[in-house]
Short mmCIF file of C-alpha atoms in Angstrom, two decimals:
data_model
loop_
_atom_site.label_atom_id
_atom_site.label_comp_id
_atom_site.label_asym_id
_atom_site.label_seq_id
_atom_site.Cartn_x
_atom_site.Cartn_y
_atom_site.Cartn_z
CA UNK Y 8 -46.96 -205.28 113.72
CA UNK Y 9 -48.87 -207.87 111.77
CA UNK Y 10 -48.97 -208.96 108.12
CA UNK Y 11 -52.15 -207.00 107.26
CA UNK Y 12 -50.41 -204.04 108.79
CA UNK Y 13 -47.44 -204.57 106.51
CA UNK Y 14 -49.71 -204.86 103.48
CA UNK Y 15 -51.42 -201.61 104.38
CA UNK Y 16 -48.08 -199.88 104.59
CA UNK Y 17 -46.98 -201.34 101.28
CA UNK Y 18 -50.18 -199.99 99.79
CA UNK Y 19 -49.50 -196.51 101.15
CA UNK Y 20 -45.92 -196.71 99.93
CA UNK Y 21 -47.01 -197.71 96.44
CA UNK Y 22 -49.77 -195.11 96.30
CA UNK Y 23 -47.40 -192.36 97.40
CA UNK Y 24 -44.67 -193.43 94.94
CA UNK Y 25 -47.11 -193.78 92.06
CA UNK Y 26 -48.63 -190.36 92.72
CA UNK Y 27 -45.19 -188.77 92.96
CA UNK Y 28 -44.01 -190.50 89.80
CA UNK Y 29 -47.11 -189.39 87.89
CA UNK Y 30 -46.71 -185.81 89.05
CA UNK Y 31 -43.00 -185.93 88.26
CA UNK Y 32 -43.73 -187.24 84.74
CA UNK Y 33 -46.46 -184.66 84.20
CA UNK Y 34 -43.96 -181.91 85.00
CA UNK Y 35 -40.71 -183.49 83.82
CA UNK Y 36 -41.81 -184.38 80.29
CA UNK Y 37 -42.99 -180.86 79.35
CA UNK Y 38 -39.80 -179.43 80.84
CA UNK Y 39 -37.75 -181.85 78.74
CA UNK Y 40 -39.73 -181.03 75.60
CA UNK Y 41 -39.22 -177.35 76.25
CA UNK Y 42 -35.48 -177.83 76.79
CA UNK Y 43 -35.15 -179.81 73.55
CA UNK Y 44 -37.27 -177.37 71.58
CA UNK Y 45 -36.13 -173.95 72.65
CA UNK Y 46 -32.37 -173.84 72.52
CA UNK Y 47 -32.23 -170.75 74.69
CA UNK Y 48 -34.02 -172.46 77.55
CA UNK Y 49 -32.07 -175.69 77.64
CA UNK Y 50 -29.22 -174.41 79.83
CA UNK Y 51 -31.61 -172.79 82.29
CA UNK Y 52 -34.04 -175.73 82.52
CA UNK Y 53 -31.47 -178.47 82.78
CA UNK Y 54 -29.40 -176.40 85.21
CA UNK Y 55 -32.40 -175.84 87.46
CA UNK Y 56 -33.41 -179.47 87.23
CA UNK Y 57 -29.91 -180.61 88.17
CA UNK Y 58 -29.87 -178.33 91.19
CA UNK Y 59 -33.10 -180.04 92.23
CA UNK Y 60 -31.27 -183.31 91.95
CA UNK Y 61 -28.56 -182.31 94.37
CA UNK Y 62 -30.86 -181.16 97.19
CA UNK Y 63 -31.59 -184.16 99.43
CA UNK Y 64 -35.24 -185.11 99.80
CA UNK Y 65 -34.96 -184.82 103.53
CA UNK Y 66 -34.00 -181.17 103.13
CA UNK Y 67 -36.94 -180.63 100.77
CA UNK Y 68 -39.24 -182.11 103.37
CA UNK Y 69 -37.91 -179.69 105.95
CA UNK Y 70 -38.78 -176.81 103.64
CA UNK Y 71 -42.19 -178.15 102.65
CA UNK Y 72 -43.56 -179.17 106.03
CA UNK Y 73 -43.90 -175.63 107.41
CA UNK Y 74 -45.98 -174.73 104.33
CA UNK Y 75 -48.05 -177.87 103.75
CA UNK Y 76 -48.01 -179.36 107.22
CA UNK Y 77 -47.40 -183.04 107.88
CA UNK Y 78 -48.83 -186.12 106.11
CA UNK Y 79 -49.24 -187.23 102.51
CA UNK Y 80 -49.02 -183.85 100.79
CA UNK Y 81 -45.51 -182.72 101.77
CA UNK Y 82 -44.16 -186.19 101.06
CA UNK Y 83 -45.78 -186.12 97.62
CA UNK Y 84 -44.25 -182.74 96.80
CA UNK Y 85 -40.78 -183.75 97.91
CA UNK Y 86 -40.89 -187.03 95.96
CA UNK Y 87 -42.35 -185.43 92.81
CA UNK Y 88 -39.49 -182.92 92.84
CA UNK Y 89 -37.13 -185.86 93.09
CA UNK Y 90 -38.74 -187.55 90.08
CA UNK Y 91 -38.57 -184.55 87.76
CA UNK Y 92 -34.82 -184.40 86.98
CA UNK Y 93 -34.23 -187.84 85.44
CA UNK Y 94 -37.46 -187.61 83.45
CA UNK Y 95 -36.80 -184.09 82.15
CA UNK Y 96 -33.18 -184.89 81.30
CA UNK Y 97 -34.05 -188.07 79.43
CA UNK Y 98 -36.93 -186.43 77.56
CA UNK Y 99 -34.52 -183.78 76.30
CA UNK Y 100 -31.95 -186.45 75.47
CA UNK Y 101 -34.47 -188.65 73.67
CA UNK Y 102 -35.87 -185.86 71.56
CA UNK Y 103 -32.44 -184.58 70.59
CA UNK Y 104 -31.47 -188.12 69.62
CA UNK Y 105 -34.15 -188.35 66.92
CA UNK Y 106 -32.27 -188.80 63.61
CA UNK Y 107 -32.21 -185.51 61.66
CA UNK Y 108 -33.07 -187.40 58.47
CA UNK Y 109 -36.34 -188.66 59.96
CA UNK Y 110 -37.25 -185.12 60.96
CA UNK Y 111 -36.29 -183.78 57.54
CA UNK Y 112 -38.52 -186.32 55.83
CA UNK Y 113 -41.36 -185.72 58.30
CA UNK Y 114 -41.36 -182.06 57.29
CA UNK Y 115 -40.64 -182.86 53.66
CA UNK Y 116 -43.69 -185.07 53.25
CA UNK Y 117 -45.87 -182.34 54.66
CA UNK Y 118 -46.45 -183.10 58.32
CA UNK Y 119 -47.40 -180.14 60.46
CA UNK Y 120 -45.13 -179.49 63.45
CA UNK Y 121 -47.69 -181.18 65.69
CA UNK Y 122 -48.00 -184.24 63.42
CA UNK Y 123 -44.23 -184.56 63.21
CA UNK Y 124 -44.01 -184.49 67.00
CA UNK Y 125 -46.82 -186.96 67.67
CA UNK Y 126 -46.09 -189.38 64.82
CA UNK Y 127 -42.32 -189.27 64.59
CA UNK Y 128 -40.40 -187.46 67.31
CA UNK Y 129 -42.24 -188.67 70.39
CA UNK Y 130 -42.38 -192.39 69.47
CA UNK Y 131 -38.68 -192.33 68.59
CA UNK Y 132 -37.79 -190.60 71.87
CA UNK Y 133 -40.06 -192.76 74.02
CA UNK Y 134 -37.59 -195.55 74.92
CA UNK Y 135 -35.15 -192.99 76.31
CA UNK Y 136 -37.94 -191.18 78.16
CA UNK Y 137 -39.05 -194.45 79.73
CA UNK Y 138 -35.52 -195.13 80.90
CA UNK Y 139 -35.69 -191.79 82.71
CA UNK Y 140 -39.03 -192.76 84.25
CA UNK Y 141 -37.45 -195.99 85.47
CA UNK Y 142 -34.58 -194.17 87.16
CA UNK Y 143 -37.08 -191.78 88.75
CA UNK Y 144 -39.28 -194.65 89.94
CA UNK Y 145 -36.43 -196.35 91.77
CA UNK Y 146 -35.29 -193.12 93.39
CA UNK Y 147 -38.85 -192.31 94.44
CA UNK Y 148 -39.58 -195.76 95.86
CA UNK Y 149 -36.36 -195.72 97.86
CA UNK Y 150 -36.88 -192.19 99.10
CA UNK Y 151 -40.53 -192.70 99.97
CA UNK Y 152 -39.30 -194.28 103.22
CA UNK Y 153 -38.61 -190.71 104.33
CA UNK Y 154 -42.35 -190.03 104.24
CA UNK Y 155 -42.59 -191.74 107.60
CA UNK Y 156 -40.76 -188.74 109.10
CA UNK Y 157 -43.65 -186.45 108.16
CA UNK Y 158 -46.31 -188.92 109.22
CA UNK Y 159 -47.31 -190.03 105.71
CA UNK Y 160 -46.88 -193.70 106.60
CA UNK Y 161 -45.45 -196.23 104.14
CA UNK Y 162 -42.67 -198.72 104.69
CA UNK Y 163 -40.50 -196.08 106.31
CA UNK Y 164 -42.62 -196.63 109.45
CA UNK Y 165 -41.10 -200.06 109.84
CA UNK Y 166 -37.60 -198.80 109.46
CA UNK Y 167 -38.26 -195.93 111.84
CA UNK Y 168 -39.84 -198.13 114.51
CA UNK Y 169 -37.26 -200.82 114.04
CA UNK Y 170 -34.58 -198.25 114.73
CA UNK Y 171 -36.38 -196.73 117.69
CA UNK Y 172 -37.35 -200.04 119.30
CA UNK Y 173 -34.13 -201.79 118.42
CA UNK Y 174 -35.97 -204.51 116.55
CA UNK Y 175 -33.98 -205.68 113.53
CA UNK Y 176 -36.93 -207.81 112.33
CA UNK Y 177 -39.10 -204.71 111.74
CA UNK Y 178 -36.20 -202.96 110.08
CA UNK Y 179 -35.65 -205.88 107.74
CA UNK Y 180 -39.34 -206.23 106.90
CA UNK Y 181 -39.44 -202.56 105.90
CA UNK Y 182 -36.16 -202.42 104.02
CA UNK Y 183 -36.77 -205.76 102.31
CA UNK Y 184 -40.20 -204.67 101.09
CA UNK Y 185 -38.79 -201.42 99.72
CA UNK Y 186 -36.10 -203.34 97.87
CA UNK Y 187 -38.67 -205.72 96.40
CA UNK Y 188 -40.88 -202.82 95.27
CA UNK Y 189 -37.91 -201.11 93.64
CA UNK Y 190 -36.95 -204.31 91.85
CA UNK Y 191 -40.51 -204.81 90.62
CA UNK Y 192 -40.61 -201.24 89.28
CA UNK Y 193 -37.21 -201.67 87.64
CA UNK Y 194 -38.33 -204.89 85.98
CA UNK Y 195 -41.65 -203.53 84.70
CA UNK Y 196 -40.26 -200.29 83.35
CA UNK Y 197 -37.23 -201.94 81.78
CA UNK Y 198 -39.64 -204.20 79.95
CA UNK Y 199 -41.74 -201.23 78.84
CA UNK Y 200 -38.69 -199.33 77.60
CA UNK Y 201 -37.44 -202.37 75.76
CA UNK Y 202 -40.78 -202.95 74.07
CA UNK Y 203 -40.91 -199.35 72.99
CA UNK Y 204 -37.33 -199.53 71.77
CA UNK Y 205 -37.48 -202.95 70.17
CA UNK Y 206 -38.28 -201.57 66.75
CA UNK Y 207 -36.02 -198.58 66.82
CA UNK Y 208 -32.88 -200.01 68.42
CA UNK V 15 -30.68 -183.28 37.30
CA UNK V 16 -28.54 -181.04 39.47
CA UNK V 17 -24.83 -181.88 39.37
CA UNK V 18 -21.98 -180.36 41.31
CA UNK V 19 -19.43 -180.94 44.06
CA UNK V 20 -20.46 -181.01 47.70
CA UNK V 21 -21.18 -177.58 49.07
CA UNK V 22 -22.13 -176.11 45.69
CA UNK V 23 -25.74 -175.53 46.73
CA UNK V 24 -27.49 -178.30 44.82
CA UNK V 25 -29.32 -179.69 47.85
CA UNK V 26 -30.25 -176.22 48.98
CA UNK V 27 -31.65 -175.48 45.54
CA UNK V 28 -33.63 -178.72 45.61
CA UNK V 29 -35.05 -177.94 49.03
CA UNK V 30 -36.35 -174.56 47.93
CA UNK V 31 -38.86 -176.42 45.77
CA UNK V 32 -40.74 -177.93 48.70
CA UNK V 33 -39.84 -174.92 50.83
CA UNK V 34 -37.70 -176.75 53.35
CA UNK V 35 -35.31 -173.93 52.59
CA UNK V 36 -36.95 -170.49 52.37
CA UNK V 37 -36.12 -168.28 49.42
CA UNK V 38 -34.55 -164.92 50.10
CA UNK V 39 -34.93 -163.79 46.56
CA UNK V 40 -36.43 -165.02 43.31
CA UNK V 41 -39.22 -167.52 42.69
CA UNK V 42 -39.68 -171.25 42.22
CA UNK V 43 -42.37 -172.12 39.70
CA UNK V 44 -44.04 -175.52 39.47
CA UNK V 45 -46.27 -175.76 36.42
CA UNK V 46 -46.17 -171.98 36.35
CA UNK V 47 -47.49 -171.67 39.90
CA UNK V 48 -45.26 -169.99 42.46
CA UNK V 49 -44.60 -172.47 45.29
CA UNK V 50 -44.49 -169.55 47.71
CA UNK V 51 -48.20 -168.91 47.16
CA UNK V 52 -49.23 -172.51 47.92
CA UNK V 53 -50.16 -173.82 51.36
CA UNK V 54 -46.90 -175.33 52.57
CA UNK V 55 -48.28 -178.66 53.87
CA UNK V 56 -50.46 -179.17 50.79
CA UNK V 57 -47.48 -178.34 48.60
CA UNK V 58 -45.20 -180.84 50.35
CA UNK V 59 -47.78 -183.60 50.27
CA UNK V 60 -47.97 -183.19 46.50
CA UNK V 61 -44.21 -183.41 46.00
CA UNK V 62 -42.34 -186.67 46.51
CA UNK V 63 -39.22 -186.44 48.65
CA UNK V 64 -36.39 -188.97 48.92
CA UNK V 65 -32.98 -188.34 50.47
CA UNK V 66 -29.67 -190.15 50.75
CA UNK V 67 -30.07 -190.94 54.46
CA UNK V 68 -33.51 -192.33 53.51
CA UNK V 69 -34.91 -191.24 56.88
CA UNK V 70 -37.28 -194.15 57.32
CA UNK V 71 -39.32 -193.91 60.51
CA UNK V 72 -37.77 -196.62 62.66
CA UNK V 73 -40.85 -197.15 64.83
CA UNK V 74 -43.11 -197.82 61.85
CA UNK V 75 -43.29 -200.90 59.67
CA UNK V 76 -42.25 -200.76 56.03
CA UNK V 77 -45.94 -200.60 55.09
CA UNK V 78 -46.61 -197.71 57.47
CA UNK V 79 -43.58 -195.87 56.17
CA UNK V 80 -44.69 -196.25 52.57
CA UNK V 81 -48.21 -195.14 53.46
CA UNK V 82 -47.22 -192.00 55.33
CA UNK V 83 -48.38 -189.50 52.73
CA UNK V 84 -51.64 -191.36 51.93
CA UNK V 85 -52.23 -191.42 55.70
CA UNK V 86 -51.68 -187.68 55.92
CA UNK V 87 -54.08 -187.26 53.01
CA UNK V 88 -56.57 -189.44 54.94
CA UNK V 89 -57.06 -192.04 52.24
CA UNK V 90 -59.42 -194.89 53.01
CA UNK V 91 -57.87 -197.86 54.77
CA UNK V 92 -58.53 -200.37 51.99
CA UNK V 93 -57.12 -198.01 49.38
CA UNK V 94 -53.99 -197.46 51.45
CA UNK V 95 -53.46 -201.21 51.93
CA UNK V 96 -53.78 -201.87 48.20
CA UNK V 97 -51.45 -199.01 47.41
CA UNK V 98 -48.76 -200.32 49.81
CA UNK V 99 -48.67 -203.70 48.04
CA UNK V 100 -48.68 -202.03 44.64
CA UNK V 101 -45.76 -199.79 45.59
CA UNK V 102 -43.69 -202.54 47.17
CA UNK V 103 -44.13 -204.60 44.02
CA UNK V 104 -43.10 -201.60 41.98
CA UNK V 105 -39.78 -201.32 43.84
CA UNK V 106 -39.32 -205.11 43.69
CA UNK V 107 -39.93 -205.90 47.35
CA UNK V 108 -42.34 -208.77 47.98
CA UNK V 109 -45.22 -207.21 49.98
CA UNK V 110 -45.83 -210.38 51.96
CA UNK V 111 -42.25 -210.53 53.11
CA UNK V 112 -41.62 -206.86 53.68
CA UNK V 113 -44.87 -205.09 54.55
CA UNK V 114 -44.76 -205.79 58.28
CA UNK V 115 -41.02 -205.64 58.82
CA UNK V 116 -39.21 -202.79 60.53
CA UNK V 117 -36.60 -200.65 58.75
CA UNK V 118 -33.71 -201.87 60.91
CA UNK V 119 -34.30 -205.39 59.55
CA UNK V 120 -33.58 -204.23 55.98
CA UNK V 121 -30.33 -203.85 54.05
CA UNK V 122 -29.24 -200.44 52.83
CA UNK V 123 -30.50 -201.12 49.33
CA UNK V 124 -33.86 -202.35 50.58
CA UNK V 125 -34.23 -199.26 52.74
CA UNK V 126 -33.60 -197.04 49.75
CA UNK V 127 -36.23 -198.93 47.77
CA UNK V 128 -38.70 -198.29 50.58
CA UNK V 129 -37.64 -194.64 50.54
CA UNK V 130 -38.44 -194.43 46.83
CA UNK V 131 -41.78 -196.20 47.34
CA UNK V 132 -42.68 -193.76 50.11
CA UNK V 133 -41.78 -190.79 47.93
CA UNK V 134 -44.07 -191.84 45.08
CA UNK V 135 -46.89 -193.21 47.25
CA UNK V 136 -49.46 -190.52 46.52
CA UNK V 137 -48.49 -190.30 42.83
CA UNK V 138 -46.84 -186.90 43.06
CA UNK V 139 -46.34 -185.21 39.69
CA UNK V 140 -42.94 -184.02 40.90
CA UNK V 141 -40.34 -186.00 42.79
CA UNK V 142 -37.35 -184.50 44.60
CA UNK V 143 -34.44 -186.89 45.05
CA UNK V 144 -31.32 -185.85 46.93
CA UNK V 145 -28.61 -188.41 46.18
CA UNK V 146 -31.15 -191.15 46.86
CA UNK V 147 -28.77 -193.92 45.86
CA UNK V 148 -25.62 -192.48 47.39
CA UNK V 149 -25.29 -194.95 50.25
CA UNK V 150 -25.44 -198.25 48.36
CA UNK V 151 -22.88 -200.19 46.39
CA UNK V 152 -22.44 -199.75 42.65
CA UNK V 153 -24.43 -202.81 41.59
CA UNK V 154 -27.46 -202.03 43.71
CA UNK V 155 -27.23 -198.40 42.65
CA UNK V 156 -27.30 -199.29 38.98
CA UNK V 157 -30.44 -201.40 39.36
CA UNK V 158 -32.13 -198.75 41.53
CA UNK V 159 -31.32 -196.12 38.90
CA UNK V 160 -32.76 -198.27 36.15
CA UNK V 161 -35.93 -199.03 38.13
CA UNK V 162 -36.45 -195.45 39.19
CA UNK V 163 -36.18 -194.24 35.60
CA UNK V 164 -38.68 -196.82 34.55
CA UNK V 165 -41.10 -195.87 37.32
CA UNK V 166 -40.75 -192.20 36.46
CA UNK V 167 -41.50 -192.95 32.80
CA UNK V 168 -44.52 -195.09 33.66
CA UNK V 169 -45.97 -192.60 36.13
CA UNK V 170 -44.92 -189.61 34.01
CA UNK V 171 -43.26 -188.11 37.04
CA UNK V 172 -40.82 -185.26 36.72
CA UNK V 173 -37.78 -185.96 38.84
CA UNK V 174 -35.53 -183.25 40.15
CA UNK V 175 -32.42 -185.20 41.06
CA UNK V 176 -29.34 -184.10 42.97
CA UNK V 177 -26.04 -185.92 42.55
CA UNK V 178 -22.31 -185.37 42.69
CA UNK V 179 -21.73 -188.51 40.63
CA UNK V 180 -20.96 -187.51 37.03
CA UNK V 181 -21.73 -190.93 35.58
CA UNK V 182 -25.07 -191.07 37.37
CA UNK V 183 -25.90 -187.62 36.04
CA UNK V 184 -24.99 -188.51 32.46
CA UNK V 185 -26.85 -191.79 32.58
CA UNK V 186 -30.09 -190.54 34.07
CA UNK V 187 -30.48 -186.93 33.06
CA UNK V 188 -32.73 -185.61 30.33
CA UNK V 189 -31.51 -182.15 31.20
CA UNK V 190 -28.53 -181.38 33.33
CA UNK V 191 -27.71 -178.36 35.48
CA UNK V 192 -24.06 -178.04 36.44
CA UNK V 193 -23.59 -176.02 39.61
CA UNK V 194 -20.56 -174.49 41.24
CA UNK V 195 -20.47 -172.27 44.32
CA UNK V 196 -24.20 -171.63 44.14
CA UNK V 197 -24.12 -170.56 40.50
CA UNK V 198 -25.39 -172.37 37.40
CA UNK V 199 -22.43 -173.08 35.14
CA UNK V 200 -24.40 -174.74 32.36
CA UNK V 201 -27.88 -176.05 31.67
CA UNK V 202 -28.45 -178.37 28.70
CA UNK V 203 -28.76 -182.00 27.64
CA UNK V 204 -25.91 -184.23 28.86
CA UNK V 205 -24.64 -184.75 25.33
CA UNK V 206 -24.64 -181.05 24.54
CA UNK V 207 -22.77 -180.30 27.75
CA UNK V 208 -20.22 -183.04 27.08
CA UNK V 209 -19.74 -181.89 23.50
CA UNK V 210 -19.50 -178.20 24.27
CA UNK V 211 -18.77 -177.40 27.92
CA UNK V 212 -19.64 -173.76 28.60
CA UNK V 213 -16.71 -173.22 30.97
CA UNK V 214 -13.37 -174.92 31.60
CA UNK V 215 -14.78 -175.97 34.98
CA UNK V 216 -17.66 -177.88 33.40
CA UNK V 217 -15.20 -179.51 31.02
CA UNK V 218 -13.00 -180.68 33.85
CA UNK V 219 -15.92 -181.86 35.97
CA UNK V 220 -17.43 -183.95 33.22
CA UNK V 221 -14.18 -185.11 31.71
CA UNK V 222 -15.42 -183.79 28.38
CA UNK V 223 -12.62 -185.37 26.45
CA UNK V 224 -13.64 -188.73 27.78
CA UNK V 225 -14.60 -190.38 24.51
CA UNK V 226 -16.11 -193.45 26.14
CA UNK V 227 -18.56 -191.31 28.09
CA UNK V 228 -19.70 -189.57 24.95
CA UNK V 229 -20.06 -192.86 23.12
CA UNK V 230 -22.32 -194.22 25.83
CA UNK V 231 -24.68 -191.33 25.17
CA UNK V 232 -25.00 -191.99 21.42
CA UNK V 233 -27.18 -194.66 19.89
CA UNK V 234 -26.29 -197.06 17.10
CA UNK V 235 -29.51 -196.05 15.34
CA UNK V 236 -28.23 -192.49 14.89
CA UNK V 237 -24.80 -193.39 13.54
CA UNK V 238 -25.56 -196.34 11.21
CA UNK V 239 -25.77 -196.49 7.43
CA UNK V 240 -29.20 -197.69 6.23
CA UNK V 241 -29.21 -201.03 4.45
CA UNK V 242 -29.39 -204.70 5.31
CA UNK V 243 -25.76 -205.91 5.20
CA UNK V 244 -24.46 -209.42 4.57
CA UNK V 245 -26.19 -212.29 6.25
CA UNK V 246 -23.08 -213.52 8.01
CA UNK V 247 -22.00 -210.44 10.03
CA UNK V 248 -22.75 -210.09 13.75
CA UNK V 249 -25.71 -208.00 14.90
CA UNK V 250 -26.25 -205.16 17.33
CA UNK V 251 -29.53 -203.66 18.58
CA UNK V 252 -30.51 -200.30 17.12
CA UNK V 253 -30.97 -198.84 20.58
CA UNK V 254 -27.62 -200.03 21.90
CA UNK V 255 -25.04 -197.33 22.62
CA UNK V 256 -22.02 -196.67 20.44
CA UNK V 257 -19.98 -197.80 23.41
CA UNK V 258 -21.44 -201.28 22.94
CA UNK V 259 -20.59 -201.05 19.24
CA UNK V 260 -17.04 -200.05 20.06
CA UNK V 261 -16.77 -203.08 22.32
CA UNK V 262 -17.72 -205.29 19.38
CA UNK V 263 -15.18 -203.63 17.09
CA UNK V 264 -12.45 -203.99 19.68
CA UNK V 265 -13.18 -207.70 19.96
CA UNK V 266 -12.71 -208.20 16.23
CA UNK V 267 -15.87 -207.28 14.32
CA UNK V 268 -15.41 -205.01 11.30
CA UNK V 269 -19.00 -204.29 10.46
CA UNK V 270 -22.16 -204.90 12.48
CA UNK V 271 -25.70 -205.39 11.20
CA UNK V 272 -28.20 -203.19 13.04
CA UNK V 273 -31.28 -205.00 14.21
CA UNK V 274 -34.57 -203.33 15.12
CA UNK V 275 -37.31 -205.71 16.15
CA UNK V 276 -37.43 -208.62 13.72
CA UNK V 277 -35.49 -207.04 10.86
CA UNK V 278 -32.20 -205.42 9.99
CA UNK V 279 -32.29 -201.72 9.26
CA UNK V 280 -28.65 -200.88 8.60
CA UNK V 281 -24.97 -201.49 9.19
CA UNK V 282 -22.40 -199.76 11.29
CA UNK V 283 -18.61 -199.74 11.14
CA UNK V 284 -15.84 -198.20 13.18
CA UNK V 285 -15.67 -195.35 10.70
CA UNK V 286 -19.34 -194.53 11.39
CA UNK V 287 -18.56 -194.34 15.10
CA UNK V 288 -15.69 -191.96 14.52
CA UNK V 289 -17.81 -189.77 12.31
CA UNK V 290 -20.58 -189.67 14.94
CA UNK V 291 -18.07 -188.47 17.50
CA UNK V 292 -17.04 -185.55 15.31
CA UNK V 293 -20.63 -184.62 14.51
CA UNK V 294 -22.31 -181.74 16.38
CA UNK V 295 -24.11 -182.51 19.60
CA UNK V 296 -27.57 -182.29 18.11
CA UNK V 297 -27.08 -185.58 16.30
CA UNK V 298 -28.18 -187.92 19.04
CA UNK V 299 -30.76 -188.72 21.65
CA UNK V 300 -29.59 -190.55 24.76
CA UNK V 301 -30.05 -194.32 24.68
#
């Protein structure tokens, strides 16, 4: 396996992780907003989301493959499901952490519910939400190695082949790249969360 | 001015005016218009609102916080910018130093000044203030009180003010509502309430027998004897309170000449102060 080969697999790995993270954010944020907004739903939503957290991704893959077949799609579904819990939980947490006084004033000066959300609640919750996205990103990047089991490619291929062929070099190339990707994601998203939180901290 | 202990309903009453608390019964009239019949967002944008916790938006600069209502009213950008500087000057914060700072960089007193500036940004005819100076020390509070009164006079704003601080109420109020357990105990001028508390509760709350408090509500002008007095005696301003006069008597003066502008208009002695205290409440206007 050559260097261009490795780069191609990194690309697949990144594409898969990014797609899963985007899908997880697209689903996790609304769930978190719902949980924070409708008191009655919080227990149900967060409970469900936490159950999702406990089920290993490998098990999810086993369930998804018979329905979606092998390749990119089942891996995406399994990883997106993995990304939802931390994002939904932190969205709920961030929104509930908005100071009551700020909300009171937002309503008191005549913002509509939508304006109060867009101008006050969401920006104040954003640093916490981004922390959730960061946690999800690291979990997704690490777990995306499993995609190799369903033929979706990515850096898991190296680990898989390294194991099968008894070649530690391949194993290390794969695992090392995954670790570097995870660190890069951690660094970028920590920076983003800090920038968003700089003013409010 | 709404005065009462915590839990008496004064904040709730205040919040019925901008409909943050819905009314179950009765009506709130602003300039004879029922607030219930107004559009709720329009109503709130026309009423200033300042609270003890200030509730500045931490992700916005001081300038953006101050400009929140003008922004909601979609003022033009240049007009908003000019208004921000004008308001910050009004609350004694240098616009160049403060406009682009974030709330967390400000002291408690500075934050409350920004809160006041935000509340009056769109020149509301009515201003609701819920213990707006409750979280700052006594010295800062006194200057904020003074400045707010001045602003309200200049802008001809009616302030509905909630406090549990009796001295604050007596110092600032034109008219005072004393509340207890959700009921109005008395509604009158501070002096009238001090002189003739309607219930024993009001008397206790205000410390009605507190002579010093009453004296600080009476002006030298209203208690003096017209004349010019001897050239040698010490002077006191006509608009000073009788408390100030008492201070002078306690430190040795027997008679004071009353000065208004460039000339003397009368004299005042300890006996005049005593007589003013015995006089009915109608005698004075607050200094």
